[in-house]
Short mmCIF file of C-alpha atoms in Angstrom, two decimals:
data_model
loop_
_atom_site.label_atom_id
_atom_site.label_comp_id
_atom_site.label_asym_id
_atom_site.label_seq_id
_atom_site.Cartn_x
_atom_site.Cartn_y
_atom_site.Cartn_z
CA MET A 1 33.80 52.16 -71.97
CA GLU A 2 34.70 53.40 -68.57
CA PHE A 3 33.53 52.10 -65.30
CA SER A 4 33.15 53.90 -62.01
CA SER A 5 35.37 52.92 -59.05
CA GLN A 6 32.06 51.76 -57.22
CA ASP A 7 31.35 49.18 -59.99
CA GLU A 8 34.88 47.76 -59.80
CA ARG A 9 34.42 46.70 -56.03
CA PRO A 10 33.68 43.10 -55.57
CA SER A 11 30.29 42.27 -54.00
CA ARG A 12 30.22 41.06 -50.46
CA ARG A 13 27.47 38.28 -49.78
CA ARG A 14 26.40 37.35 -46.15
CA SER A 15 27.37 33.85 -44.93
CA GLY A 16 24.49 31.39 -44.44
CA GLY A 17 25.82 30.17 -41.11
CA PHE A 18 25.14 31.25 -37.57
CA THR A 19 27.47 33.38 -35.51
CA LEU A 20 28.55 32.10 -32.25
CA ILE A 21 26.33 34.61 -30.35
CA GLU A 22 23.22 33.58 -32.34
CA LEU A 23 23.96 29.75 -31.52
CA LEU A 24 24.38 30.54 -27.86
CA VAL A 25 20.95 32.32 -27.84
CA VAL A 26 19.28 29.56 -29.66
CA ILE A 27 20.63 27.10 -27.10
CA ALA A 28 19.55 29.25 -24.19
CA ILE A 29 16.05 29.47 -25.55
CA ILE A 30 15.83 25.71 -26.14
CA ALA A 31 17.05 25.19 -22.64
CA VAL A 32 14.49 27.48 -21.15
CA LEU A 33 11.70 25.83 -23.01
CA ILE A 34 12.76 22.34 -21.73
CA ALA A 35 12.91 23.76 -18.32
CA LEU A 36 9.40 25.06 -18.70
CA LEU A 37 8.02 21.85 -20.36
CA LEU A 38 9.83 19.29 -18.32
CA PRO A 39 7.46 19.83 -15.04
CA ALA A 40 4.40 19.70 -17.34
CA VAL A 41 5.56 16.51 -18.94
CA GLN A 42 6.26 14.95 -15.50
CA ALA A 43 2.92 16.20 -14.24
CA ALA A 44 1.29 14.57 -17.26
CA ARG A 45 3.02 11.23 -16.63
CA GLU A 46 2.10 11.37 -12.91
CA ALA A 47 -1.47 12.12 -14.03
CA ALA A 48 -1.47 9.00 -16.04
CA ARG A 49 0.11 6.84 -13.31
CA ARG A 50 -2.45 8.13 -10.83
CA SER A 51 -5.27 7.25 -13.22
CA GLN A 52 -3.87 3.73 -13.59
CA CYS A 53 -3.56 3.42 -9.79
CA THR A 54 -7.18 4.55 -9.51
CA ASN A 55 -8.21 1.81 -12.05
CA ASN A 56 -6.24 -0.89 -10.09
CA MET A 57 -8.19 0.08 -6.93
CA LYS A 58 -11.48 0.09 -8.76
CA GLN A 59 -10.81 -3.32 -9.92
CA LEU A 60 -10.25 -4.43 -6.28
CA GLY A 61 -13.34 -2.61 -5.18
CA LEU A 62 -15.58 -4.17 -7.85
CA ALA A 63 -14.15 -7.57 -7.23
CA LEU A 64 -15.19 -7.15 -3.56
CA HIS A 65 -18.70 -5.80 -4.48
CA ASN A 66 -19.12 -8.88 -6.72
CA TYR A 67 -17.80 -11.18 -3.96
CA LEU A 68 -20.34 -9.61 -1.50
CA SER A 69 -23.14 -10.12 -3.94
CA THR A 70 -22.23 -13.74 -4.28
CA PHE A 71 -21.38 -14.88 -0.80
CA GLY A 72 -23.03 -12.06 1.31
CA ALA A 73 -19.77 -11.56 3.23
CA CYS A 74 -16.31 -10.14 2.89
CA PRO A 75 -13.50 -12.64 2.41
CA GLY A 76 -11.93 -13.34 5.71
CA GLY A 77 -8.25 -13.98 6.41
CA TYR A 78 -8.67 -17.71 6.86
CA VAL A 79 -5.98 -19.86 8.54
CA ALA A 80 -4.46 -22.88 6.51
CA ARG A 81 -3.11 -26.20 7.44
CA LYS A 82 0.36 -27.53 7.62
CA VAL A 83 1.39 -30.23 5.20
CA SER A 84 3.24 -32.29 7.73
CA ASP A 85 0.31 -33.03 10.29
CA LYS A 86 -2.61 -31.23 8.69
CA THR A 87 -3.13 -29.12 11.72
CA LEU A 88 -4.07 -25.49 11.56
CA ALA A 89 -1.09 -23.32 11.37
CA GLY A 90 -2.79 -20.20 12.99
CA ALA A 91 -2.40 -16.72 11.50
CA TRP A 92 1.13 -17.32 10.23
CA GLY A 93 0.46 -18.64 6.75
CA SER A 94 -3.07 -17.58 6.45
CA TRP A 95 -4.50 -16.30 3.13
CA SER A 96 -5.28 -12.71 2.36
CA PRO A 97 -8.70 -11.13 1.17
CA GLN A 98 -6.73 -10.04 -2.05
CA SER A 99 -5.81 -13.63 -2.88
CA MET A 100 -9.46 -14.67 -2.45
CA LEU A 101 -10.60 -11.88 -4.85
CA LEU A 102 -8.28 -12.93 -7.68
CA ALA A 103 -10.99 -15.00 -9.57
CA ASN A 104 -13.14 -11.79 -9.56
CA MET A 105 -10.20 -9.72 -11.10
CA GLU A 106 -9.65 -11.65 -14.23
CA GLN A 107 -6.77 -13.52 -12.44
CA GLY A 108 -8.46 -16.86 -12.58
CA ALA A 109 -5.12 -18.61 -13.61
CA VAL A 110 -3.31 -17.46 -10.51
CA TYR A 111 -6.43 -18.19 -8.30
CA ASN A 112 -6.68 -21.86 -9.54
CA THR A 113 -2.84 -22.18 -8.82
CA ILE A 114 -3.32 -21.52 -5.06
CA ASN A 115 -3.67 -24.39 -2.57
CA PHE A 116 -5.83 -22.43 0.02
CA MET A 117 -5.67 -25.53 2.38
CA THR A 118 -1.93 -25.25 2.76
CA VAL A 119 -0.04 -22.41 4.41
CA ASN A 120 2.00 -19.74 2.41
CA GLU A 121 4.76 -19.31 4.89
CA ASP A 122 7.24 -21.56 6.66
CA MET A 123 9.11 -24.12 4.85
CA ALA A 124 8.74 -26.64 7.68
CA SER A 125 4.90 -26.39 7.59
CA GLY A 126 4.84 -27.08 3.73
CA ALA A 127 4.73 -23.61 2.26
CA TYR A 128 6.73 -24.92 -0.62
CA VAL A 129 3.39 -26.15 -2.11
CA ASN A 130 2.52 -22.53 -2.92
CA TRP A 131 5.85 -21.03 -3.48
CA THR A 132 5.64 -20.42 -7.18
CA VAL A 133 2.34 -18.62 -6.98
CA CYS A 134 3.73 -16.65 -3.99
CA THR A 135 6.39 -15.17 -5.98
CA THR A 136 3.95 -13.99 -8.78
CA ARG A 137 3.74 -10.32 -9.46
CA ILE A 138 0.29 -9.22 -10.17
CA ASN A 139 0.09 -5.64 -11.82
CA SER A 140 -3.40 -4.91 -10.54
CA PHE A 141 -1.76 -4.92 -7.00
CA LEU A 142 1.01 -2.53 -7.88
CA CYS A 143 0.84 1.30 -8.12
CA PRO A 144 2.66 2.64 -11.32
CA SER A 145 3.96 5.58 -9.18
CA SER A 146 5.66 3.21 -6.63
CA PRO A 147 9.03 1.54 -7.17
CA LEU A 148 8.96 -2.18 -7.14
CA PRO A 149 9.81 -3.94 -3.90
CA VAL A 150 13.48 -4.26 -3.13
CA GLY A 151 15.29 -7.32 -1.92
CA THR A 152 14.43 -11.04 -1.87
CA ASN A 153 12.09 -13.27 0.24
CA TRP A 154 14.17 -15.39 2.67
CA ASN A 155 11.43 -17.91 2.93
CA LYS A 156 10.89 -18.76 -0.82
CA GLY A 157 14.03 -20.88 -1.55
CA ASN A 158 15.37 -20.05 -5.06
CA ILE A 159 12.09 -19.93 -6.93
CA ASN A 160 11.86 -17.02 -9.38
CA ASN A 161 15.00 -15.61 -7.74
CA ASN A 162 13.16 -15.15 -4.48
CA LEU A 163 11.07 -12.58 -6.13
CA LEU A 164 9.01 -10.29 -3.86
CA PRO A 165 5.61 -9.82 -5.50
CA GLY A 166 4.80 -6.54 -3.75
CA ASN A 167 1.43 -5.09 -2.80
CA ASN A 168 0.47 -1.41 -2.72
CA TYR A 169 -3.22 -2.03 -1.77
CA PHE A 170 -4.00 -3.19 1.79
CA ALA A 171 -7.29 -4.61 2.79
CA SER A 172 -8.67 -2.24 5.56
CA MET A 173 -9.06 -3.50 9.18
CA GLY A 174 -10.60 0.00 9.96
CA PRO A 175 -9.53 1.93 12.97
CA GLN A 176 -8.04 -0.68 15.13
CA LEU A 177 -4.51 -1.83 16.15
CA MET A 178 -5.08 -5.63 16.37
CA PRO A 179 -4.92 -7.44 13.08
CA TYR A 180 -6.73 -10.49 14.51
CA ALA A 181 -10.43 -11.33 15.06
CA ARG A 182 -11.38 -14.17 17.46
CA SER A 183 -14.82 -15.24 18.64
CA GLY A 184 -15.22 -14.66 22.25
CA ALA A 185 -12.46 -12.06 22.66
CA PRO A 186 -13.16 -8.54 23.93
CA ASP A 187 -12.29 -7.17 20.45
CA GLU A 188 -14.03 -10.04 18.54
CA ILE A 189 -16.15 -7.62 16.53
CA VAL A 190 -13.86 -6.28 13.61
CA VAL A 191 -14.48 -2.52 13.20
CA GLY A 192 -13.48 -2.47 9.75
CA LEU A 193 -14.02 -5.02 6.82
CA PHE A 194 -11.28 -7.33 7.12
CA ALA A 195 -9.03 -9.05 9.89
CA CYS A 196 -7.10 -12.13 10.21
CA ASP A 197 -8.84 -15.20 11.68
CA GLY A 198 -7.27 -15.59 15.10
CA GLY A 199 -7.97 -19.36 15.15
CA ASN A 200 -11.51 -19.26 16.46
CA GLY A 201 -13.60 -17.54 13.87
CA GLY A 202 -14.85 -13.91 13.76
CA SER A 203 -13.02 -12.62 10.64
CA ALA A 204 -15.81 -12.78 8.12
CA VAL A 205 -17.93 -9.62 7.89
CA THR A 206 -21.35 -9.90 6.41
CA VAL A 207 -23.20 -7.43 4.25
CA ALA A 208 -25.77 -6.85 6.95
CA SER A 209 -23.17 -5.69 9.36
CA ILE A 210 -21.84 -2.97 7.20
CA GLN A 211 -24.33 -0.55 8.84
CA ASP A 212 -22.66 2.69 7.71
CA GLY A 213 -23.26 1.60 4.08
CA THR A 214 -20.81 0.15 1.56
CA SER A 215 -20.49 3.55 -0.11
CA ASN A 216 -19.23 5.07 3.24
CA THR A 217 -16.81 2.29 4.38
CA ILE A 218 -13.14 2.00 3.22
CA ALA A 219 -12.29 -1.37 1.83
CA PHE A 220 -8.82 -0.97 0.42
CA GLY A 221 -6.18 1.68 1.02
CA GLU A 222 -2.95 2.71 -0.70
CA TRP A 223 0.52 2.58 0.94
CA ARG A 224 4.13 2.81 -0.24
CA MET A 225 5.98 -0.35 -0.33
CA GLY A 226 9.04 -0.84 1.97
CA ASP A 227 12.30 0.37 0.40
CA GLY A 228 14.25 -2.38 2.01
CA ASN A 229 16.84 0.11 3.53
CA ILE A 230 16.98 -0.15 7.32
CA ASN A 231 19.69 2.60 7.29
CA LYS A 232 17.35 5.39 6.58
CA LEU A 233 13.90 6.37 7.80
CA SER A 234 11.16 6.30 5.32
CA ILE A 235 7.44 7.21 5.74
CA GLN A 236 6.40 3.55 5.22
CA ASP A 237 8.89 2.11 7.61
CA VAL A 238 7.44 0.07 10.52
CA ILE A 239 9.04 1.16 13.86
CA ASN A 240 9.25 -1.78 16.47
CA ILE A 241 8.74 0.10 19.64
CA GLY A 242 8.29 -3.18 21.63
CA THR A 243 5.22 -1.95 23.67
CA GLY A 244 1.67 -0.67 22.96
CA PRO A 245 -0.20 2.42 24.10
CA PRO A 246 -0.21 2.94 27.91
CA GLY A 247 -3.21 1.47 29.52
CA VAL A 248 -3.93 -0.86 26.53
CA ASN A 249 -3.51 -4.62 26.55
CA THR A 250 -2.49 -5.20 22.98
CA TRP A 251 -3.75 -8.74 23.04
CA TRP A 252 -7.58 -9.08 22.99
CA ASP A 253 -8.37 -5.68 24.40
CA ALA A 254 -11.36 -3.80 23.09
CA LYS A 255 -9.28 -0.47 23.67
CA THR A 256 -7.09 -1.54 20.67
CA GLN A 257 -10.07 -0.22 18.74
CA ILE A 258 -11.85 2.96 18.11
CA PRO A 259 -14.21 4.19 19.72
CA ALA A 260 -13.07 2.33 22.90
CA GLY A 261 -9.51 3.39 22.47
CA ALA A 262 -10.11 6.84 21.17
CA LEU A 263 -8.28 8.51 24.13
CA LEU A 264 -5.50 6.09 24.55
CA ILE A 265 -4.27 5.26 21.01
CA PRO A 266 -3.45 8.75 19.75
CA PRO A 267 -0.88 9.35 22.54
CA TRP A 268 1.01 6.38 21.23
CA PHE A 269 1.66 8.01 17.88
CA PRO A 270 4.38 10.51 18.96
CA MET A 271 5.85 7.85 21.14
CA CYS A 272 6.51 5.74 18.03
CA ALA A 273 7.83 8.95 16.26
CA GLY A 274 10.22 9.52 19.24
CA ALA A 275 11.69 5.97 18.98
CA ALA A 276 12.13 6.02 15.18
CA MET A 277 15.63 7.56 15.10
CA GLY A 278 17.10 4.90 17.44
CA THR A 279 15.94 2.02 15.03
CA ILE A 280 18.04 3.17 12.17
CA GLY A 281 20.43 0.42 11.02
CA THR A 282 18.77 -2.11 13.19
CA ILE A 283 16.22 -4.97 12.75
CA LYS A 284 13.66 -2.76 14.71
CA ASN A 285 13.52 -0.55 11.57
CA LYS A 286 11.30 -2.78 9.31
CA SER A 287 11.50 -1.70 5.81
CA ASN A 288 9.35 -4.49 4.16
CA LEU A 289 5.88 -3.05 4.27
CA GLY A 290 3.77 -4.51 1.31
CA ASP A 291 6.38 -7.16 0.39
CA ASN A 292 3.48 -9.46 -0.71
CA TRP A 293 -0.19 -9.64 -1.47
CA TYR A 294 -0.95 -13.32 -0.34
CA ALA A 295 -0.37 -13.14 3.52
CA SER A 296 -3.28 -12.11 5.81
CA GLU A 297 -1.10 -10.20 8.21
CA ALA A 298 -0.80 -6.54 8.95
CA GLY A 299 1.71 -4.93 6.85
CA PHE A 300 1.28 -7.29 4.01
CA GLY A 301 -2.38 -7.96 3.14
CA LEU A 302 -3.93 -5.89 5.85
CA GLY A 303 -3.67 -2.25 7.02
CA ASN A 304 -5.61 0.16 9.14
CA THR A 305 -7.20 3.55 9.00
CA LEU A 306 -5.87 5.25 12.19
CA LEU A 307 -4.20 8.25 10.46
CA PRO A 308 -4.65 10.11 7.17
CA PRO A 309 -2.34 9.36 4.18
CA ASN A 310 1.40 10.30 4.59
CA PRO A 311 1.18 11.26 8.25
CA LYS A 312 4.03 12.94 10.29
CA TYR A 313 4.00 9.82 12.42
CA PRO A 314 5.52 6.53 11.41
CA ASN A 315 4.05 3.10 11.07
CA CYS A 316 4.56 1.21 14.36
CA THR A 317 4.41 -2.31 15.86
CA SER A 318 4.03 -3.10 19.56
CA ALA A 319 5.88 -6.52 19.10
CA GLY A 320 8.11 -7.32 22.09
CA TYR A 321 10.31 -9.40 19.79
CA ASP A 322 11.91 -8.93 16.41
CA GLY A 323 9.68 -11.24 14.45
CA SER A 324 7.34 -10.69 11.45
CA ILE A 325 6.41 -7.26 10.47
CA GLY A 326 2.78 -7.54 11.25
CA ASP A 327 1.96 -10.35 13.67
CA ALA A 328 1.34 -7.85 16.56
CA ALA A 329 -0.98 -4.74 17.10
CA GLY A 330 0.36 -1.60 15.55
CA ILE A 331 -0.07 1.19 12.89
CA TYR A 332 -0.01 -0.05 9.29
CA GLY A 333 -1.35 2.84 7.56
CA MET A 334 -1.91 4.96 4.32
CA SER A 335 0.78 6.46 2.27
CA SER A 336 1.46 7.09 -1.47
CA PHE A 337 3.68 8.63 -4.05
CA HIS A 338 0.77 10.89 -5.22
CA SER A 339 1.02 14.48 -4.27
CA GLY A 340 -1.28 15.50 -1.53
CA GLY A 341 -2.94 12.20 -0.51
CA GLY A 342 -3.80 8.69 -1.51
CA ASN A 343 -6.44 6.54 -3.09
CA VAL A 344 -8.95 4.48 -1.19
CA ALA A 345 -11.61 1.96 -2.54
CA PHE A 346 -14.88 1.83 -0.93
CA ALA A 347 -16.97 -1.45 -0.54
CA ASP A 348 -19.35 -0.21 -3.18
CA GLY A 349 -16.55 -0.32 -5.79
CA SER A 350 -16.02 3.53 -5.98
CA VAL A 351 -12.55 5.00 -5.56
CA ARG A 352 -11.85 8.43 -4.05
CA PHE A 353 -8.77 10.47 -3.19
CA LEU A 354 -8.13 11.09 0.47
CA LYS A 355 -6.14 14.30 1.24
CA ASP A 356 -3.12 14.39 3.60
CA SER A 357 -5.04 17.06 5.57
CA THR A 358 -8.03 14.86 6.19
CA ASN A 359 -8.98 14.97 9.95
CA MET A 360 -8.15 11.78 11.90
CA ASN A 361 -11.75 11.54 13.22
CA ILE A 362 -12.98 11.45 9.54
CA ILE A 363 -10.31 8.63 8.73
CA TRP A 364 -11.84 6.75 11.74
CA ALA A 365 -15.41 7.27 10.52
CA LEU A 366 -14.66 6.13 6.96
CA GLY A 367 -12.66 3.09 8.18
CA SER A 368 -15.51 1.82 10.52
CA ARG A 369 -18.41 -0.11 9.13
CA ALA A 370 -20.81 0.31 11.97
CA GLY A 371 -19.90 3.57 13.70
CA GLY A 372 -23.14 5.41 12.72
CA GLU A 373 -21.09 8.67 11.74
CA ILE A 374 -22.29 11.05 9.20
CA VAL A 375 -19.41 12.17 6.92
CA SER A 376 -19.95 15.02 4.43
CA SER A 377 -18.36 14.50 1.06
CA ASP A 378 -16.37 17.57 1.36
CA ALA A 379 -14.68 16.46 4.66
CA PHE A 380 -11.99 14.62 2.74
#
């Protein structure tokens, strides 16, 4: 039997592997897909974090709503007493509205641990009584999009490794510079919902005095916590300019509030911005906004609504000394890690998103409780 030469040739079968070119093409396709999907994944994660942040603020708003229903007034920033001589310690060491709402936020165990009769700052005054609770982090006060506070608290000994509890949600003083209220002072009437008791009453706001309505008055706002780095400027840094707006006596002057100070306060904003660069690397660059939730001071428990979220102007204090971040008139305003704006909780328990582009006058109107303004829902 004869065979053709074609039949005598051995058969050639294709190898089952990839060529180098095919492998590179596959890798390139995968890389492109990852590049396309990564922003979507990050956006989905941020949407989840923003949703959790909204839920946190809703808890605060509902806690306030329940408190108002029970007591007929907002929790004030009440002063506490020293352990040594039982005298009132003044604003330094007073308790924040957030701390008084803990029992309405399923944080009864933390609330019951606090000794509200005793100060929460200053070792010599007896703050050690509350040190453990004052180093407790409460997730409901922390925005998931925000990094945790950096650094340690110099005034907390060695408890919980000096843990800074942090606070992303301030109680709103409204559109005013001065964090204190005091009966008989020119600015005794708080324009927002919260203030620190200046030692002579005036910090408790009743339901009847919320004349604009609970659904039209900001109760809590969002801010970024300080990054603890004085060597760079961050949007949440508090610049110590050492002086207030020209023509305004920053101690007990009605012009520290809106509307009385409507023409005098805004020119101060660019003055603070102009001084910011000179504070880098110095103690005048205060990078510890929102260190804690328990202190009824501006920059910690209290903030104001003078500017929209993430403004082009920095936070600012008029303190003529290098003391605490918020024991003087200043700007302690809204900021967030959410794109385009920040969350606010209203006194009726609702939560809304304020855009960065919101007009300053709208912010003033939403922050005041009895301004009589009419604000359209599409204005922010």
